[in-house]
Amino acid sequence: MVNADFLTSTNKLFDKALKYTDISPDLAKRIKVCNSTYTINFGVKIRNEIHTFTGWRSVHSEHLEPAKGGIRYDLASSQEEVEALAALMTYKCAIIEVPYGGSKGALKINPKDWTIPEIEKITRRFAQELIKRDLINPAQNVPAPDVGTSAKEMSWIADEYRKIFPTDINALACVTGKPPEKGGLVGRSEATGRGVQYIIKEFFRHQEDFEAAGFKGGLKGKKIAVQGLGNVGYHAAKFLHEEDECKIVCIMEHNGAILNSEGLNVEAAKIYQIEHGTFEGFDGGSFEKNSSEMLCMECDILIPAARENVIDSSNAESIKAKLIVEAANGPITFEADKMLNAQNIIIIPDIMANAGGVAVSYFEWVRNLRHIRFGRLEKRRNAYQFDTLISAIETMTGKEMPDKFKEQFVEGANEIDLVRSGLDDMMREAYQKVRAAKAENNIPDLRTAAYKVALDRIAISYDSIGL
Ligand code: NAD
C-alpha cells in the first residue's frame, strides 16, 4: 500500500468518528486539513560530491503551540505520509491532554547508507533549514525521534539551534528525546514502549474489556507477537516479558522473524540482532524467513511496532490475535480495521497506545523550560517528613519498622520514578476516558471513541481561539 492511502485511511477514520460529535462540517474541515507542509531540498557535500536530500516538515494543527511531532529518516517517506503522521500527532496530543498542536517531519534517506559523521553533517544541514523557518523552535515546533532517528540526532539539532540563537535561554526545549547528559530526560528513550506496557496493563484492569476480547484472566503468561524490534518494539517487549511475565512468542523484523512458543529472551534477541543484523543463527528460537506472515500466527496479543499499513485487506481475515495494540503509527488500514472489528478483535489504537513518547517528551520540554530537575525541591523535605512519621510510628507501637520499608520511604522518588509515575497516570487516564466515551455514546470500537475524544477537545480549543 502506498503512503497516499495512509493519509486517506486517517481521514476516513476521522470522518467515521465525526458522526459521534456535534462538530459543524466547516469546523471539521478546518481540523482535518493539514495547515502547512514545507518541502526542503538541500545539498550536502559528502565523499567529494554534492548530494541533494529531500525533507518535509508538516504542521497539521496550531490550535495549541508549539506543534509537536517526530522526525523520521526513511527512504519510503513522502509528503502524504508526513501529513498523515502529523494528523495523528494532533489527535494523540489531544487524547493525553498535552498542550500541543500536531506536526511531523521526515528526511528521505536510508541511514544505513551513510556513516555516523555523514549522518551528523546531513542532520545539521537539515536542522539549519528547519530552524531558520521556525519549523524547529521551543515555542512553535518541537521535534523528537521517530523511525530511523534517536537521541544523537536530537542532540545535533539542539546544538544547531543553540548556535543560531545563542542567547535563547530556552534553546534546549527546541527538541525532545535528547540524551540525558545533553538536556534530555531519563526515561524518554523507553517511554513509547513503556506507555504500550502501561496501556495493556490498564486494559487488563477492566474485566468487561478483557472478557470482550475473549480473555479469561490477567496479563501474566499471555502470548505476545511483536513486529519491529526498534526503539518502541524492543522496550514494549522487554518490559512485558521481564516485568509482567508475558511470553514473547515471536519477534518479526524486516529480514526475518524469531519464534519460541515458550517465550523468547528479548534482551538476548536484541543483543544478537545488533551484533549480526539478523535473527538468523540465534539459538533462543527458530528462525522464519517470511517475517510478515507471522502477523497471522496464533497468539493472544499482537503488537505491530514497525511501520504503517502492515495489516490490510489481504491479511486482516487471517489475524488470530484477540487484542492488537498499535505501537506503530497507522499499522492497520481503514478497510482492515473494519474487517478486524467484524471479527471482534479488540484494537487499542495508535493515537492512545503509542502516546507515551509524546507524554514524556512533554515532561522533557517542561523540564528544559523550568531549568530544574523534577523532584529537586521536594525530595529532601519528603524524606524528612517520612523519617519523622516512621519515628512517630515506632515510638507509638514500640516496634521497629523493617529496614527495606524504611529505605524506600526515606530515599524518596528519583526522577525516573517520577517520569514513570506521570506516564502511567497519563496512559491510564487516556484509556479510562476513551472507554467511558465508547460506553456513553454507544460507539462500537475504541479507535472511533479515541477519535471522538480528540475531536471534541480540539473543537473546544478552536472555539476558544476564535477563527
Ligand atoms: P525504529 O527505527 O527504532 O524501529 C523500527 C524497527 O522496525 C526497526 O528495527 C526496523 O528494522 C523494523 N522494521 C521495519 N520494517 C519492518 C517490517 N516490514 N517488518 C518488521 N520489522 C520492520 O523506530 P521506532 O521509533 O521504534 O518506531 C516504530 C513505530 O512506532 C513507527 O510507526 C513510529 O512512528 C512509531 N512511534 C515511535 C515513537 C518513538 O518515540 N520512537 C513514538 C510514537 C510512535
Coordinates of C-alpha atoms and ligand atoms in Angstrom, one line a residue:
M1 CA 0.0 0.0 0.0
V2 CA 1.3 3.5 -0.8
N3 CA 1.5 6.5 1.6
A4 CA -1.4 8.3 -0.1
D5 CA -3.6 5.5 1.2
F6 CA -2.3 6.1 4.8
L7 CA -3.5 9.7 4.6
T8 CA -6.8 8.5 3.1
S9 CA -7.2 5.9 5.9
T10 CA -6.5 8.5 8.6
N11 CA -9.1 10.9 7.1
K12 CA -11.7 8.1 6.8
L13 CA -11.2 7.3 10.5
F14 CA -11.7 11.0 11.2
D15 CA -15.0 11.0 9.2
K16 CA -16.2 7.9 10.9
A17 CA -15.7 9.4 14.4
L18 CA -17.2 12.8 13.4
K19 CA -20.7 11.2 13.3
Y20 CA -20.5 10.8 17.1
T21 CA -19.7 14.5 17.6
D22 CA -21.6 17.8 17.3
I23 CA -18.8 19.5 15.3
S24 CA -20.1 21.5 12.3
P25 CA -18.9 20.5 8.9
D26 CA -16.9 23.7 8.4
L27 CA -15.0 23.3 11.7
A28 CA -14.5 19.6 10.9
K29 CA -12.8 20.5 7.6
R30 CA -10.6 23.1 9.4
I31 CA -9.5 20.4 11.9
K32 CA -9.0 17.7 9.4
V33 CA -6.9 19.5 6.8
C34 CA -3.1 19.8 7.3
N35 CA -2.2 23.5 7.9
S36 CA 1.1 23.5 6.0
T37 CA 3.8 21.3 4.7
Y38 CA 7.3 22.6 3.9
T39 CA 9.3 20.7 1.4
I40 CA 13.0 21.2 1.6
N41 CA 15.7 20.2 -0.9
F42 CA 19.2 20.8 0.3
G43 CA 22.7 19.8 -0.7
V44 CA 25.5 18.4 1.4
K45 CA 29.0 17.7 0.1
I46 CA 30.0 14.2 1.2
R47 CA 32.7 12.0 -0.3
N48 CA 33.7 14.8 -2.7
E49 CA 30.2 15.0 -4.2
I50 CA 27.1 17.2 -3.6
H51 CA 24.2 15.1 -2.6
T52 CA 20.7 16.6 -2.7
F53 CA 18.3 15.4 0.0
T54 CA 14.6 15.9 0.3
G55 CA 12.8 16.5 3.6
W56 CA 9.4 17.6 4.9
R57 CA 8.0 19.3 8.0
S58 CA 4.2 19.3 8.2
V59 CA 2.2 21.3 10.7
H60 CA -1.2 19.7 10.9
S61 CA -2.6 22.0 13.7
E62 CA -1.6 25.1 15.6
H63 CA -4.7 25.4 17.9
L64 CA -2.1 24.9 20.6
E65 CA 1.6 25.7 20.2
P66 CA 4.2 24.5 19.9
A67 CA 3.3 21.9 17.4
K68 CA 4.9 18.6 18.3
G69 CA 6.0 15.5 16.4
G70 CA 8.9 13.3 15.5
I71 CA 11.3 13.4 12.6
R72 CA 11.9 10.1 10.7
Y73 CA 14.7 9.1 8.4
D74 CA 13.3 6.6 5.9
L75 CA 13.6 6.1 2.1
A76 CA 9.9 5.3 1.9
S77 CA 8.8 8.7 3.3
S78 CA 6.7 11.1 1.3
Q79 CA 4.6 14.2 1.8
E80 CA 1.4 12.2 2.3
E81 CA 3.0 10.0 4.9
V82 CA 4.3 13.0 6.9
E83 CA 0.8 14.7 6.7
A84 CA -0.9 11.6 8.0
L85 CA 1.6 11.2 10.8
A86 CA 1.2 14.9 11.7
A87 CA -2.6 14.5 11.9
L88 CA -2.2 11.5 14.2
M89 CA 0.0 13.7 16.4
T90 CA -2.8 16.3 16.7
Y91 CA -5.2 13.6 17.9
K92 CA -2.7 11.9 20.2
C93 CA -1.8 15.1 22.0
A94 CA -5.5 15.9 22.5
I95 CA -6.2 12.5 24.0
I96 CA -3.5 12.7 26.6
E97 CA -4.1 16.4 27.1
V98 CA -0.7 17.8 26.4
P99 CA -0.8 21.4 25.2
Y100 CA 0.5 20.9 21.7
G101 CA -0.6 21.0 18.1
G102 CA 0.4 18.2 15.8
S103 CA 3.5 18.1 13.5
K104 CA 5.8 15.6 11.8
G105 CA 8.9 15.6 9.7
A106 CA 10.8 13.2 7.5
L107 CA 14.0 13.0 5.5
K108 CA 14.0 10.7 2.5
I109 CA 17.2 8.8 3.3
N110 CA 18.4 5.3 4.3
P111 CA 20.5 6.0 7.4
K112 CA 22.4 2.7 6.8
D113 CA 23.8 4.1 3.5
W114 CA 25.8 6.7 5.5
T115 CA 28.4 6.8 8.3
I116 CA 27.6 8.4 11.6
P117 CA 29.8 11.5 10.8
E118 CA 27.9 11.8 7.5
I119 CA 24.5 11.5 9.2
E120 CA 25.6 14.2 11.6
K121 CA 26.5 16.5 8.7
I122 CA 23.2 15.8 6.9
T123 CA 21.2 16.2 10.2
R124 CA 22.9 19.6 11.0
R125 CA 22.1 20.9 7.5
F126 CA 18.5 19.7 7.6
A127 CA 18.1 21.3 11.1
Q128 CA 19.5 24.6 9.9
E129 CA 16.9 24.7 7.1
L130 CA 14.1 24.0 9.5
I131 CA 15.3 26.3 12.3
K132 CA 15.5 29.4 10.0
R133 CA 11.9 28.9 9.1
D134 CA 10.8 28.4 12.8
L135 CA 10.0 24.8 12.0
I136 CA 12.2 24.0 14.9
N137 CA 11.6 26.4 17.8
P138 CA 10.8 25.8 21.5
A139 CA 7.7 27.9 21.3
Q140 CA 6.5 26.9 17.8
N141 CA 7.6 23.5 16.7
V142 CA 9.4 20.8 18.7
P143 CA 10.6 17.6 17.0
A144 CA 11.5 14.3 18.7
P145 CA 12.9 10.9 17.5
D146 CA 11.0 8.5 15.3
V147 CA 11.8 5.7 12.8
G148 CA 15.5 5.8 11.9
T149 CA 16.4 8.6 14.4
S150 CA 17.4 8.6 18.0
A151 CA 18.8 10.7 20.8
K152 CA 22.0 11.5 18.9
E153 CA 20.2 13.2 16.0
M154 CA 18.2 15.2 18.6
S155 CA 21.3 16.4 20.3
W156 CA 22.8 17.6 17.0
I157 CA 19.5 19.5 16.3
A158 CA 19.7 21.2 19.7
D159 CA 23.3 22.1 19.1
E160 CA 22.4 23.8 15.8
Y161 CA 19.6 25.7 17.4
R162 CA 21.8 27.0 20.1
K163 CA 24.4 28.1 17.6
I164 CA 21.8 30.1 15.6
F165 CA 20.2 31.5 18.8
P166 CA 23.0 31.6 21.4
T167 CA 21.1 34.0 23.7
D168 CA 17.8 31.9 23.8
I169 CA 17.7 30.7 27.4
N170 CA 15.2 28.1 26.4
A171 CA 17.2 26.7 23.5
L172 CA 17.3 23.2 24.8
A173 CA 13.5 23.0 24.7
C174 CA 13.6 23.2 20.9
V175 CA 13.7 19.4 20.6
T176 CA 12.9 16.4 22.9
G177 CA 14.4 12.9 23.1
K178 CA 17.9 14.3 23.6
P179 CA 20.4 12.2 25.6
P180 CA 20.0 12.8 29.4
E181 CA 23.5 14.3 29.6
K182 CA 22.6 16.9 26.9
G183 CA 19.4 18.2 28.4
G184 CA 17.3 15.1 27.8
L185 CA 15.2 13.3 30.4
V186 CA 15.9 9.8 31.8
G187 CA 13.1 7.6 30.7
R188 CA 12.4 9.3 27.3
S189 CA 14.0 6.6 25.1
E190 CA 12.0 3.9 26.8
A191 CA 8.8 6.0 27.0
T192 CA 6.8 4.8 24.0
G193 CA 7.4 1.1 24.7
R194 CA 6.8 1.8 28.4
G195 CA 3.5 3.5 27.5
V196 CA 2.4 0.5 25.5
Q197 CA 3.1 -1.7 28.5
Y198 CA 1.1 0.6 30.8
I199 CA -1.9 0.8 28.5
I200 CA -2.0 -3.0 28.1
K201 CA -1.9 -3.3 31.9
E202 CA -4.8 -0.8 32.1
F203 CA -6.8 -2.8 29.6
F204 CA -6.4 -5.9 31.8
R205 CA -7.7 -4.0 34.9
H206 CA -11.2 -3.9 33.2
Q207 CA -12.8 -7.3 33.4
E208 CA -15.5 -6.3 31.0
D209 CA -12.9 -5.3 28.4
F210 CA -10.6 -8.3 28.6
E211 CA -13.6 -10.6 28.6
A212 CA -15.0 -8.9 25.5
A213 CA -11.7 -9.8 23.8
G214 CA -12.2 -13.4 24.9
F215 CA -9.6 -13.5 27.7
K216 CA -10.3 -15.2 30.9
G217 CA -7.6 -13.9 33.2
G218 CA -4.9 -11.3 33.6
L219 CA -1.9 -10.4 31.6
K220 CA 0.6 -12.9 33.1
G221 CA 1.5 -15.7 30.7
K222 CA -0.2 -14.1 27.7
K223 CA 1.5 -15.0 24.3
I224 CA 2.6 -11.9 22.5
A225 CA 3.9 -11.4 19.0
V226 CA 5.8 -8.2 18.3
Q227 CA 6.6 -6.7 14.9
G228 CA 9.7 -4.5 14.9
L229 CA 12.5 -4.7 17.5
G230 CA 13.5 -1.0 17.2
N231 CA 13.0 1.6 20.0
V232 CA 9.3 1.0 20.6
G233 CA 9.0 -2.7 20.0
Y234 CA 12.1 -3.6 22.0
H235 CA 11.1 -1.6 25.1
A236 CA 7.5 -2.8 25.0
A237 CA 8.5 -6.5 24.5
K238 CA 11.3 -6.2 27.2
F239 CA 9.0 -4.8 29.9
L240 CA 6.1 -7.1 29.1
H241 CA 8.5 -10.1 29.3
E242 CA 10.6 -9.1 32.3
E243 CA 8.1 -7.3 34.5
D244 CA 4.7 -8.8 33.6
E245 CA 5.8 -12.4 32.8
C246 CA 4.3 -12.4 29.3
K247 CA 5.6 -14.8 26.8
I248 CA 7.1 -13.1 23.7
V249 CA 6.4 -15.9 21.3
C250 CA 7.6 -14.1 18.1
I251 CA 9.6 -11.1 17.1
M252 CA 9.3 -10.0 13.5
E253 CA 12.0 -7.9 11.8
H254 CA 12.3 -6.7 8.2
N255 CA 14.6 -9.6 7.4
G256 CA 13.1 -12.5 9.3
A257 CA 11.4 -13.5 12.5
I258 CA 12.3 -15.5 15.5
L259 CA 9.8 -17.8 17.3
N260 CA 9.6 -19.6 20.5
S261 CA 6.3 -20.9 22.0
E262 CA 7.8 -20.9 25.5
G263 CA 8.8 -17.3 25.2
L264 CA 11.9 -15.5 23.8
N265 CA 14.6 -13.8 25.9
V266 CA 14.0 -10.3 24.4
E267 CA 17.3 -8.8 25.7
A268 CA 19.3 -11.7 24.2
A269 CA 17.5 -11.4 20.9
K270 CA 18.2 -7.7 20.8
I271 CA 21.9 -8.1 21.5
Y272 CA 22.1 -10.8 18.8
Q273 CA 20.2 -8.6 16.3
I274 CA 22.6 -5.7 17.0
E275 CA 25.7 -7.9 16.5
H276 CA 24.5 -9.8 13.5
G277 CA 21.9 -7.6 11.8
T278 CA 19.5 -10.6 11.7
F279 CA 18.0 -13.2 14.0
E280 CA 19.3 -16.0 11.7
G281 CA 21.5 -18.3 13.8
F282 CA 20.1 -17.1 17.2
D283 CA 19.8 -20.2 19.4
G284 CA 16.9 -18.9 21.6
G285 CA 14.2 -19.7 19.0
S286 CA 13.5 -20.9 15.5
F287 CA 14.2 -18.6 12.5
E288 CA 11.5 -17.9 9.9
K289 CA 12.5 -16.0 6.8
N290 CA 9.0 -14.8 5.8
S291 CA 8.5 -12.4 8.7
S292 CA 5.3 -10.6 7.7
E293 CA 3.4 -13.9 7.5
M294 CA 3.9 -14.2 11.3
L295 CA 1.5 -11.4 11.8
C296 CA -1.2 -14.1 11.4
M297 CA 0.3 -16.6 13.9
E298 CA -1.6 -17.9 16.9
C299 CA -1.1 -15.5 19.8
D300 CA -3.1 -13.6 22.4
I301 CA -1.7 -10.1 21.7
L302 CA -0.2 -8.7 18.5
I303 CA 1.9 -5.6 18.8
P304 CA 2.8 -4.1 15.4
A305 CA 5.7 -1.7 16.3
A306 CA 7.4 -1.2 12.9
R307 CA 5.5 0.9 10.4
E308 CA 2.2 1.7 8.7
N309 CA -0.2 -0.3 6.6
V310 CA 1.2 -3.8 7.6
I311 CA -2.3 -5.1 8.2
D312 CA -4.5 -4.5 5.2
S313 CA -7.4 -6.3 3.5
S314 CA -5.1 -9.0 2.2
N315 CA -4.2 -10.4 5.7
A316 CA -6.8 -8.9 8.1
E317 CA -9.0 -12.0 7.9
S318 CA -6.2 -14.3 8.9
I319 CA -5.2 -12.4 12.1
K320 CA -5.7 -14.7 15.1
A321 CA -4.7 -12.4 18.0
K322 CA -7.6 -11.4 20.3
L323 CA -6.1 -8.0 21.0
I324 CA -4.0 -5.7 18.7
V325 CA -2.1 -2.9 20.3
E326 CA -0.9 -0.4 17.7
A327 CA 2.6 0.6 19.0
A328 CA 3.4 1.8 15.4
N329 CA 1.5 4.7 13.8
G330 CA -1.1 3.5 11.3
P331 CA -0.3 -0.2 11.1
I332 CA -3.9 -1.1 10.2
T333 CA -5.6 0.3 7.1
F334 CA -9.2 1.6 7.2
E335 CA -10.5 -1.5 5.4
A336 CA -8.6 -3.9 7.6
D337 CA -9.9 -2.0 10.7
K338 CA -13.4 -2.7 9.6
M339 CA -12.6 -6.4 9.0
L340 CA -10.9 -6.8 12.4
N341 CA -13.8 -5.1 14.1
A342 CA -16.2 -7.6 12.4
Q343 CA -14.1 -10.4 13.8
N344 CA -14.4 -9.0 17.3
I345 CA -10.7 -8.4 17.6
I346 CA -10.1 -5.5 20.0
I347 CA -7.7 -2.8 18.8
I348 CA -6.1 -0.3 21.1
P349 CA -5.4 2.4 18.5
D350 CA -2.1 4.2 17.8
I351 CA -3.4 7.6 18.9
M352 CA -3.6 6.3 22.5
A353 CA -1.3 3.2 22.5
N354 CA 1.9 4.9 21.5
A355 CA 1.2 8.3 23.1
G356 CA 3.8 7.6 25.8
G357 CA 6.5 9.1 23.6
V358 CA 4.9 12.5 23.4
A359 CA 3.8 12.3 27.1
V360 CA 7.5 12.0 28.2
S361 CA 8.6 14.5 25.6
Y362 CA 6.2 16.9 27.3
F363 CA 7.9 16.3 30.6
E364 CA 11.3 16.9 29.0
W365 CA 10.1 20.1 27.4
V366 CA 8.7 21.4 30.7
R367 CA 11.9 20.4 32.5
N368 CA 14.0 22.3 29.9
L369 CA 11.8 25.4 30.4
R370 CA 11.9 25.1 34.2
H371 CA 15.7 24.6 34.2
I372 CA 15.5 22.3 37.2
R373 CA 15.1 18.6 37.5
F374 CA 11.8 17.0 38.7
G375 CA 11.8 16.3 42.4
R376 CA 14.8 18.6 43.2
L377 CA 13.0 20.9 45.6
E378 CA 10.8 18.4 47.5
K379 CA 13.0 15.2 47.7
R380 CA 14.8 16.0 51.0
R381 CA 11.7 17.6 52.5
N382 CA 9.7 14.5 51.8
A383 CA 12.5 12.3 53.2
Y384 CA 12.5 14.4 56.4
Q385 CA 8.7 14.1 56.7
F386 CA 8.8 10.3 56.2
D387 CA 11.6 10.0 58.7
T388 CA 9.5 11.8 61.3
L389 CA 6.5 9.7 60.5
I390 CA 8.4 6.5 60.9
S391 CA 9.9 7.7 64.2
A392 CA 6.4 8.5 65.4
I393 CA 5.0 5.1 64.4
E394 CA 7.9 3.3 66.0
T395 CA 7.5 5.3 69.3
M396 CA 3.7 4.6 69.4
T397 CA 3.9 0.9 68.5
G398 CA 7.2 0.2 70.3
K399 CA 8.3 -1.8 67.2
E400 CA 10.9 -1.1 64.7
M401 CA 10.0 -0.7 61.0
P402 CA 11.9 -3.3 58.8
D403 CA 14.8 -1.6 57.0
K404 CA 13.5 -2.5 53.5
F405 CA 10.4 -0.4 54.0
K406 CA 12.3 2.4 55.8
E407 CA 14.8 2.7 53.0
Q408 CA 12.0 3.0 50.4
F409 CA 10.2 5.8 52.3
V410 CA 13.3 7.8 53.3
E411 CA 15.1 7.5 50.0
G412 CA 12.2 9.2 48.1
A413 CA 11.5 9.2 44.4
N414 CA 14.2 9.6 41.8
E415 CA 13.5 11.5 38.6
I416 CA 12.9 8.2 36.7
D417 CA 10.3 7.2 39.3
L418 CA 8.5 10.5 38.8
V419 CA 8.7 10.2 35.0
R420 CA 7.2 6.7 35.0
S421 CA 4.6 7.7 37.5
G422 CA 3.5 10.6 35.3
L423 CA 3.5 8.4 32.2
D424 CA 1.5 5.7 33.9
D425 CA -1.1 8.2 35.1
M426 CA -1.5 9.7 31.6
M427 CA -1.8 6.3 29.9
R428 CA -4.4 5.0 32.4
E429 CA -6.4 8.2 32.2
A430 CA -6.4 8.2 28.4
Y431 CA -7.7 4.6 28.4
Q432 CA -10.3 5.3 31.0
K433 CA -11.6 8.4 29.2
V434 CA -11.8 6.7 25.9
R435 CA -13.5 3.6 27.2
A436 CA -16.0 5.9 29.0
A437 CA -16.7 7.8 25.8
K438 CA -17.2 4.5 24.0
A439 CA -19.8 3.3 26.6
E440 CA -21.6 6.7 26.9
N441 CA -22.0 7.2 23.2
N442 CA -22.6 3.6 22.2
I443 CA -19.5 3.6 20.0
P444 CA -18.6 0.2 18.7
D445 CA -14.8 0.4 18.9
L446 CA -12.0 2.0 20.9
R447 CA -10.5 3.8 17.8
T448 CA -13.6 5.7 16.9
A449 CA -14.1 6.6 20.6
A450 CA -10.5 7.8 20.8
Y451 CA -11.0 10.0 17.7
K452 CA -14.2 11.4 19.2
V453 CA -12.5 12.3 22.5
A454 CA -9.7 14.0 20.5
L455 CA -12.0 15.9 18.1
D456 CA -14.2 17.2 20.9
R457 CA -11.2 18.6 22.7
I458 CA -9.7 20.1 19.6
A459 CA -13.1 21.7 18.7
I460 CA -13.3 23.4 22.1
S461 CA -9.7 24.7 21.6
Y462 CA -10.6 26.1 18.2
D463 CA -13.8 27.7 19.7
S464 CA -11.7 29.5 22.3
I465 CA -9.1 30.9 20.0
G466 CA -11.8 32.3 17.6
L467 CA -11.5 32.0 13.9
Ligands
NAD1 P1 12.9 2.3 14.9 O1 13.5 2.8 13.6 O2 13.7 2.4 16.2 O3 12.4 0.8 14.8 C1 11.7 0.2 13.7 C2 12.0 -1.2 13.6 O4 11.1 -1.8 12.7 C3 13.4 -1.5 13.1 O5 14.1 -2.4 13.9 C4 13.2 -2.0 11.7 O6 14.2 -2.9 11.2 C5 11.8 -2.7 11.8 N1 11.1 -2.9 10.6 C6 11.0 -2.0 9.6 N2 10.2 -2.5 8.6 C7 9.8 -3.7 9.1 C8 8.9 -4.7 8.6 N3 8.3 -4.6 7.4 N4 8.7 -5.9 9.3 C9 9.3 -6.0 10.6 N5 10.1 -5.1 11.1 C10 10.3 -3.9 10.4 O7 11.5 3.1 15.0 P2 10.6 3.3 16.3 O8 11.0 4.6 16.9 O9 10.7 2.1 17.2 O10 9.2 3.5 15.6 C11 8.4 2.4 15.3 C12 6.9 2.8 15.1 O11 6.5 3.5 16.3 C13 6.7 3.9 14.0 O12 5.5 3.7 13.4 C14 6.8 5.2 14.7 O13 6.1 6.2 14.0 C15 6.0 4.8 16.0 N6 6.3 5.7 17.1 C16 7.5 5.9 17.6 C17 7.7 6.7 18.7 C18 9.1 7.0 19.3 O14 9.1 7.5 20.4 N7 10.2 6.5 18.7 C19 6.6 7.4 19.3 C20 5.3 7.1 18.8 C21 5.2 6.3 17.7

